[in-house]
Short mmCIF file of C-alpha atoms in Angstrom, two decimals:
data_model
loop_
_atom_site.label_atom_id
_atom_site.label_comp_id
_atom_site.label_asym_id
_atom_site.label_seq_id
_atom_site.Cartn_x
_atom_site.Cartn_y
_atom_site.Cartn_z
CA MET A 297 36.31 49.53 -62.62
CA GLY A 298 38.18 52.85 -63.24
CA LEU A 299 41.54 53.90 -61.83
CA ALA A 300 39.86 56.20 -59.27
CA ALA A 301 37.68 53.39 -57.93
CA ALA A 302 40.63 51.03 -57.70
CA ALA A 303 42.66 53.62 -55.82
CA THR A 304 39.80 54.18 -53.40
CA THR A 305 39.49 50.47 -52.76
CA HIS A 306 43.21 50.09 -52.18
CA LYS A 307 43.13 53.00 -49.74
CA LEU A 308 40.25 51.49 -47.75
CA MET A 309 41.99 48.15 -47.46
CA ILE A 310 45.13 49.83 -46.17
CA LEU A 311 43.11 51.67 -43.52
CA GLY A 312 41.37 48.38 -42.46
CA LYS A 313 37.93 49.41 -43.67
CA PRO A 314 36.05 46.79 -45.67
CA PRO A 315 35.00 47.98 -49.08
CA LYS A 316 31.31 48.02 -49.96
CA PHE A 317 30.02 47.56 -53.49
CA SER A 318 26.58 48.72 -54.52
CA ILE A 319 24.94 47.81 -57.75
CA LYS A 320 22.00 49.98 -58.53
CA ASN A 321 19.96 49.33 -61.60
CA PRO A 322 17.72 52.25 -62.50
CA HIS A 323 15.68 49.95 -64.71
CA ASN A 324 15.05 47.44 -61.91
CA LEU A 325 11.33 46.66 -61.98
CA PHE A 326 11.28 45.88 -58.26
CA GLY A 327 12.97 49.11 -57.21
CA LYS A 328 15.51 47.35 -54.98
CA THR A 329 19.17 48.03 -54.20
CA LEU A 330 21.62 45.15 -53.76
CA VAL A 331 24.44 45.83 -51.33
CA PHE A 332 27.36 43.39 -51.08
CA CYS A 333 29.60 43.51 -48.02
CA SER A 334 33.12 42.29 -47.57
CA PRO A 335 33.73 38.92 -45.84
CA ASN A 336 35.62 40.81 -43.12
CA SER A 337 32.62 42.98 -42.15
CA PRO A 338 32.31 42.80 -38.29
CA THR A 339 28.71 43.97 -38.38
CA HIS A 340 27.59 40.78 -40.09
CA PHE A 341 29.61 38.24 -38.10
CA ASN A 342 32.06 37.33 -40.87
CA SER A 343 29.40 36.08 -43.28
CA LEU A 344 30.66 35.12 -46.70
CA LEU A 345 27.91 37.08 -48.40
CA CYS A 346 25.31 39.44 -46.90
CA LEU A 347 22.33 40.31 -48.97
CA ARG A 348 20.18 43.21 -47.84
CA VAL A 349 17.04 43.90 -49.73
CA ASN A 350 15.38 47.21 -49.07
CA SER A 351 11.89 47.29 -50.40
CA VAL A 352 10.32 50.59 -51.16
CA HIS A 353 6.71 49.50 -51.06
CA SER A 354 6.68 46.86 -48.29
CA LYS A 355 8.05 46.21 -44.81
CA SER A 356 9.46 42.95 -43.50
CA PRO A 357 7.04 41.04 -41.19
CA SER A 358 7.81 41.08 -37.51
CA ILE A 359 8.81 37.85 -35.79
CA ARG A 360 6.17 36.61 -33.31
CA THR A 361 7.30 35.16 -30.02
CA HIS A 362 5.28 33.19 -27.42
CA HIS A 363 4.11 35.21 -24.48
CA PRO A 364 5.39 33.90 -21.10
CA ILE A 365 1.81 33.61 -19.80
CA GLN A 366 0.83 31.38 -22.73
CA GLU A 367 3.79 29.09 -22.12
CA LEU A 368 2.90 28.91 -18.42
CA LEU A 369 -0.72 27.99 -19.22
CA LEU A 370 0.38 25.27 -21.63
CA LEU A 371 2.69 23.82 -19.01
CA LEU A 372 -0.09 23.95 -16.41
CA VAL A 373 -2.58 22.16 -18.68
CA PHE A 374 -0.03 19.48 -19.50
CA SER A 375 0.78 18.94 -15.82
CA LEU A 376 -2.90 18.69 -14.87
CA THR A 377 -3.49 16.19 -17.68
CA LEU A 378 -0.71 13.96 -16.41
CA LEU A 379 -2.00 14.25 -12.85
CA CYS A 380 -5.56 13.35 -13.87
CA PHE A 381 -4.31 10.40 -15.88
CA ARG A 382 -2.35 9.13 -12.89
CA LEU A 383 -5.32 9.47 -10.53
CA LEU A 384 -7.79 7.89 -12.94
CA SER A 385 -5.49 5.00 -13.77
CA ASN A 386 -5.37 4.11 -10.07
CA ALA A 387 -9.17 3.62 -10.09
CA LEU A 388 -9.13 1.09 -12.94
CA LEU A 389 -8.82 -2.63 -12.46
CA PRO A 390 -5.56 -4.18 -13.68
CA ASP A 391 -5.51 -5.36 -17.31
CA PHE A 392 -8.28 -2.97 -18.30
CA PRO A 393 -8.02 -3.73 -22.07
CA LEU A 394 -8.53 -7.43 -21.36
CA HIS A 395 -11.55 -6.69 -19.14
CA TRP A 396 -13.01 -4.51 -21.90
CA GLN A 397 -12.67 -7.22 -24.55
CA ARG A 398 -14.24 -9.82 -22.28
CA PHE A 399 -17.12 -7.51 -21.45
CA ILE A 400 -17.87 -6.83 -25.13
CA ALA A 401 -18.10 -10.58 -25.74
CA PHE A 402 -20.22 -11.00 -22.60
CA SER A 403 -22.63 -8.26 -23.70
CA ARG A 404 -23.32 -9.96 -27.03
CA LYS A 405 -24.11 -13.20 -25.25
CA ALA A 406 -26.29 -11.43 -22.68
CA GLU A 407 -28.37 -9.70 -25.35
CA ALA A 408 -29.06 -12.99 -27.12
CA GLN A 409 -29.87 -14.69 -23.81
CA THR A 410 -32.45 -12.11 -22.68
CA LYS A 411 -34.50 -11.78 -25.88
CA SER A 412 -37.29 -13.95 -24.48
CA TYR A 413 -37.61 -12.03 -21.20
CA PRO A 414 -41.02 -10.38 -20.58
CA LYS A 415 -41.48 -6.70 -21.29
CA HIS A 416 -42.69 -5.92 -17.76
CA LEU A 417 -39.33 -7.08 -16.35
CA TRP A 418 -37.44 -4.45 -18.38
CA GLN A 419 -40.04 -1.82 -17.52
CA ALA A 420 -39.80 -2.53 -13.81
CA ILE A 421 -35.98 -2.27 -13.82
CA VAL A 422 -35.91 0.94 -15.86
CA ALA A 423 -38.70 2.60 -13.84
CA TYR A 424 -37.08 1.79 -10.50
CA GLU A 425 -33.37 2.16 -11.29
CA ASP A 426 -33.12 4.71 -14.09
CA ARG A 427 -36.38 6.13 -15.43
CA ARG A 428 -34.59 8.28 -18.05
CA PHE A 429 -32.42 5.42 -19.26
CA PHE A 430 -33.63 5.57 -22.86
CA ARG A 431 -33.30 9.36 -22.99
CA HIS A 432 -29.90 10.16 -21.48
CA PHE A 433 -26.44 9.60 -22.99
CA GLY A 434 -24.92 7.59 -20.15
CA ILE A 435 -25.04 10.36 -17.54
CA ASP A 436 -28.27 11.80 -16.17
CA PRO A 437 -27.79 15.49 -15.26
CA VAL A 438 -31.24 15.59 -13.64
CA GLY A 439 -30.40 12.64 -11.39
CA ILE A 440 -27.02 14.11 -10.46
CA GLY A 441 -28.60 17.45 -9.60
CA ARG A 442 -31.26 15.76 -7.47
CA ALA A 443 -28.61 13.75 -5.62
CA VAL A 444 -26.55 16.87 -4.94
CA LEU A 445 -29.50 18.92 -3.69
CA SER A 446 -30.81 16.13 -1.47
CA PHE A 447 -27.33 15.02 -0.33
CA SER A 448 -28.00 11.55 -1.82
CA ALA A 449 -31.08 11.06 0.34
CA ARG A 450 -33.15 10.28 -2.76
CA GLY A 451 -30.56 8.29 -4.65
CA GLY A 452 -27.00 8.56 -5.83
CA GLY A 453 -27.77 9.82 -9.32
CA SER A 454 -25.94 6.95 -11.03
CA THR A 455 -27.47 5.62 -14.23
CA ILE A 456 -27.73 1.95 -15.18
CA THR A 457 -24.75 2.47 -17.49
CA GLN A 458 -22.67 3.94 -14.66
CA GLN A 459 -23.58 1.06 -12.34
CA LEU A 460 -22.56 -1.43 -15.01
CA VAL A 461 -19.23 0.34 -15.52
CA LYS A 462 -18.59 0.47 -11.78
CA ASN A 463 -19.25 -3.25 -11.30
CA THR A 464 -17.20 -4.26 -14.34
CA PHE A 465 -14.12 -2.06 -14.66
CA LEU A 466 -13.51 -0.08 -11.47
CA LYS A 467 -12.19 -0.75 -8.02
CA ASN A 468 -14.38 -0.53 -4.93
CA GLU A 469 -12.78 2.57 -3.44
CA ARG A 470 -15.25 5.47 -3.27
CA THR A 471 -13.13 8.37 -4.49
CA PHE A 472 -13.76 11.44 -6.60
CA SER A 473 -11.37 10.24 -9.31
CA ARG A 474 -13.24 6.94 -9.56
CA LYS A 475 -16.54 8.80 -9.99
CA ILE A 476 -15.08 10.92 -12.80
CA LEU A 477 -13.71 7.85 -14.54
CA GLU A 478 -17.07 6.12 -14.10
CA MET A 479 -18.77 8.95 -15.98
CA VAL A 480 -16.18 8.95 -18.75
CA LEU A 481 -16.46 5.20 -19.31
CA ALA A 482 -20.26 5.44 -19.22
CA LEU A 483 -20.14 7.94 -22.07
CA VAL A 484 -17.81 5.67 -24.03
CA LEU A 485 -19.97 2.61 -23.38
CA GLU A 486 -23.12 4.38 -24.58
CA ARG A 487 -21.38 5.05 -27.90
CA THR A 488 -20.06 1.51 -28.17
CA MET A 489 -23.25 -0.53 -27.81
CA SER A 490 -27.01 -0.16 -27.92
CA LYS A 491 -29.27 0.63 -24.96
CA GLN A 492 -30.81 -2.82 -25.03
CA ARG A 493 -27.41 -4.50 -24.94
CA ILE A 494 -26.38 -2.37 -21.97
CA LEU A 495 -29.60 -3.24 -20.14
CA SER A 496 -29.18 -6.95 -20.92
CA SER A 497 -25.60 -6.90 -19.64
CA TYR A 498 -26.77 -5.12 -16.49
CA VAL A 499 -29.40 -7.69 -15.50
CA CYS A 500 -27.06 -10.58 -16.31
CA LYS A 501 -24.20 -9.21 -14.22
CA ILE A 502 -25.54 -7.45 -11.11
CA TYR A 503 -25.73 -9.02 -7.68
CA TRP A 504 -29.08 -10.32 -6.43
CA GLY A 505 -28.14 -11.45 -2.92
CA HIS A 506 -27.15 -14.75 -1.29
CA GLY A 507 -24.08 -15.12 -3.53
CA ILE A 508 -26.11 -14.93 -6.76
CA ASN A 509 -25.22 -12.90 -9.85
CA GLY A 510 -27.42 -12.57 -12.90
CA ILE A 511 -31.16 -12.53 -13.40
CA GLU A 512 -31.39 -16.14 -14.55
CA SER A 513 -29.85 -17.51 -11.36
CA ALA A 514 -31.89 -15.08 -9.25
CA SER A 515 -35.17 -16.08 -10.88
CA LYS A 516 -34.50 -19.77 -10.31
CA PHE A 517 -33.33 -19.13 -6.76
CA TYR A 518 -36.31 -17.05 -5.60
CA PHE A 519 -39.11 -18.47 -7.74
CA GLY A 520 -37.81 -21.72 -9.25
CA LYS A 521 -38.46 -20.64 -12.84
CA HIS A 522 -36.77 -19.20 -15.91
CA PRO A 523 -36.88 -15.38 -16.22
CA SER A 524 -39.03 -15.67 -19.34
CA LEU A 525 -41.82 -17.04 -17.12
CA LEU A 526 -41.72 -14.30 -14.48
CA SER A 527 -45.01 -12.55 -13.74
CA LEU A 528 -45.37 -8.82 -13.18
CA ALA A 529 -45.55 -9.33 -9.40
CA GLU A 530 -42.37 -11.46 -9.40
CA SER A 531 -40.52 -9.05 -11.70
CA ALA A 532 -41.41 -6.13 -9.42
CA MET A 533 -40.23 -7.98 -6.32
CA LEU A 534 -36.89 -8.94 -7.90
CA THR A 535 -36.38 -5.37 -9.07
CA GLY A 536 -36.96 -4.07 -5.55
CA LEU A 537 -33.99 -6.13 -4.33
CA ILE A 538 -31.40 -4.47 -6.60
CA PRO A 539 -30.25 -1.53 -4.40
CA ALA A 540 -29.60 -3.73 -1.33
CA PRO A 541 -30.33 -7.42 -2.09
CA GLU A 542 -29.01 -8.82 1.17
CA LEU A 543 -31.00 -6.43 3.37
CA ARG A 544 -34.18 -6.59 1.30
CA SER A 545 -34.22 -10.33 0.76
CA PRO A 546 -37.63 -11.87 1.50
CA PHE A 547 -35.78 -14.83 2.97
CA ARG A 548 -34.60 -12.57 5.79
CA ASP A 549 -37.83 -10.61 6.22
CA HIS A 550 -40.97 -12.02 4.65
CA THR A 551 -42.65 -8.62 4.55
CA SER A 552 -39.83 -6.85 2.68
CA GLY A 553 -40.71 -8.59 -0.58
CA LYS A 554 -44.16 -7.01 -0.67
CA THR A 555 -42.94 -3.65 0.64
CA PHE A 556 -40.40 -3.09 -2.11
CA GLN A 557 -42.62 -4.70 -4.71
CA ALA A 558 -45.17 -1.96 -3.98
CA ARG A 559 -42.50 0.72 -4.41
CA VAL A 560 -41.54 -0.64 -7.82
CA LEU A 561 -45.17 -0.77 -8.92
CA LYS A 562 -45.61 2.88 -7.88
CA ARG A 563 -42.61 3.89 -9.98
CA MET A 564 -44.01 2.00 -12.95
CA VAL A 565 -47.29 3.92 -12.61
CA GLN A 566 -45.46 7.25 -12.33
CA VAL A 567 -43.37 6.58 -15.42
CA GLY A 568 -46.40 5.45 -17.39
CA PHE A 569 -45.57 1.76 -17.82
CA LEU A 570 -48.54 0.64 -15.73
CA ASP A 571 -52.01 1.85 -14.79
CA ILE A 572 -53.19 2.14 -11.22
CA GLU A 573 -55.75 -0.66 -11.46
CA MET A 574 -53.15 -3.19 -12.59
CA ALA A 575 -50.76 -2.04 -9.86
CA LEU A 576 -53.39 -2.54 -7.17
CA LEU A 577 -54.31 -5.94 -8.54
CA THR A 578 -50.65 -7.00 -8.61
CA VAL A 579 -49.83 -5.90 -5.09
CA ARG A 580 -52.74 -7.97 -3.73
CA GLN A 581 -51.42 -11.16 -5.33
CA PRO A 582 -49.49 -13.54 -3.01
CA LEU A 583 -45.84 -14.22 -3.73
CA HIS A 584 -44.78 -17.87 -3.78
CA LEU A 585 -41.09 -18.21 -3.04
CA HIS A 586 -39.31 -21.40 -3.96
CA LEU A 587 -36.35 -23.23 -2.43
CA SER A 588 -35.03 -26.49 -3.82
CA ARG A 589 -32.80 -27.30 -0.84
CA GLU A 590 -33.09 -27.13 2.92
CA GLU A 591 -30.43 -24.53 3.54
CA HIS A 592 -28.85 -21.54 1.81
CA ALA A 593 -25.15 -20.91 1.62
CA ASP A 594 -25.53 -18.45 4.50
CA GLY A 595 -27.63 -20.77 6.68
CA LEU A 596 -31.14 -19.37 6.19
CA SER A 597 -34.21 -21.26 7.35
CA VAL A 598 -36.31 -23.42 5.01
CA GLU A 599 -39.46 -21.47 5.92
CA LEU A 600 -39.18 -19.21 2.90
CA GLY A 601 -42.39 -19.45 0.94
CA VAL A 602 -45.32 -17.10 0.72
CA GLY A 603 -48.63 -18.81 0.04
CA GLU A 604 -52.07 -19.68 1.29
CA LYS A 605 -51.21 -23.01 2.86
CA ASN A 606 -48.24 -25.15 3.83
CA LYS A 607 -46.94 -27.48 1.20
CA GLN A 608 -43.84 -29.65 0.99
CA ASN A 609 -42.72 -31.81 -1.93
CA GLU A 610 -39.63 -33.19 -3.66
CA GLU A 611 -38.78 -29.92 -5.40
CA GLY A 612 -38.84 -27.57 -2.41
CA THR A 613 -40.68 -26.07 0.50
CA GLU A 614 -43.42 -23.44 0.57
CA SER A 615 -44.88 -22.02 3.77
CA THR A 616 -47.68 -19.57 4.48
CA TRP A 617 -47.70 -16.27 6.26
CA ASP A 618 -48.69 -16.31 9.88
CA SER A 619 -51.23 -13.79 11.17
CA GLU A 620 -48.59 -11.17 11.94
CA ARG A 621 -47.10 -11.35 8.46
CA GLU A 622 -50.51 -11.28 6.83
CA SER A 623 -51.29 -8.15 8.83
CA LYS A 624 -48.15 -6.43 7.54
CA ILE A 625 -48.91 -7.44 3.98
CA ARG A 626 -52.42 -6.07 4.40
CA GLU A 627 -50.93 -2.77 5.58
CA VAL A 628 -48.80 -2.60 2.44
CA CYS A 629 -51.88 -3.14 0.26
CA GLU A 630 -53.88 -0.53 2.15
CA GLU A 631 -51.06 2.00 1.86
CA MET A 632 -50.94 1.30 -1.88
CA GLU A 633 -54.69 1.92 -2.14
CA ARG A 634 -54.38 5.25 -0.30
CA TRP A 635 -51.58 6.29 -2.65
CA ALA A 636 -53.70 5.33 -5.67
CA LEU A 637 -56.58 7.43 -4.33
CA LYS A 638 -54.32 10.49 -4.00
CA VAL A 639 -53.04 10.02 -7.55
CA ARG A 640 -56.57 9.84 -8.90
CA LEU A 641 -57.61 12.98 -7.02
CA ARG A 642 -54.65 14.90 -8.41
CA SER A 643 -55.47 13.85 -11.96
CA THR A 644 -59.09 15.05 -11.69
#
């Protein structure tokens, strides 16, 4: 540094102005100027070394900051997520993970147990309870839309999978949050196990009236036989009990068995599982109910059978319809025949 530069620097220091040194290289390939500032520079907050690079051909990128509206939306989404989680968790039974593990083990056992069941039993249950069971993904949008438009007059829109979830994992309170959680778990369940396993778990778990759960106990209770031996008429009658087993029990009203049996047979014809001739033949067949003891847990009478004549033996009691009951059964058959005639006329 020359004497003139040194004198200038000394003069600036005396006046309190920080000296500034610039090194400019005309042969610099990047075309940049390096400027070094004094440690006492107030404009750079007493930094030890300030490096400013001025580019000729480019500009420094601008710093992006979050917009206040975006931050508010993120906070709102997070708050709603926590609220939904709190509401949905209140609808679950305690120890949900344990219930889930037990159900998975139960479903495997149920599928193996029901392999010998007749095909018409599965067809009756699917046709009456969830005709699109093998086509939907756990939730039936068509059924939900029908339930909304008819204000649940034609059914609640719940699929077999949803009913299974409701009876296994959820509390009994009828709330909107429970319905949402029911749909979510139905979607998860459909991706966890096969349709047949879900259907097997359903028939082995649902309530069939008179304190009975499961199709095997129900078949022995109503007909005194294993489910693998159920006829089409018996399968249709048992299926008709599912929505309200206590109210529809043939032990309470002898005519209800035939009434709801006819409804199931109609659904099977509509879905395509059964032809009209077989449905008419089935509805005309008498139902023989079986009881191996004189009294139910709820005190029902022993006159429970449906047959052509009275019979009593060591295994149970069977009784016949009286004239009034036979008249009602005849009305059910005649109504079924009129319905079949209308269906045939529409098809022609």
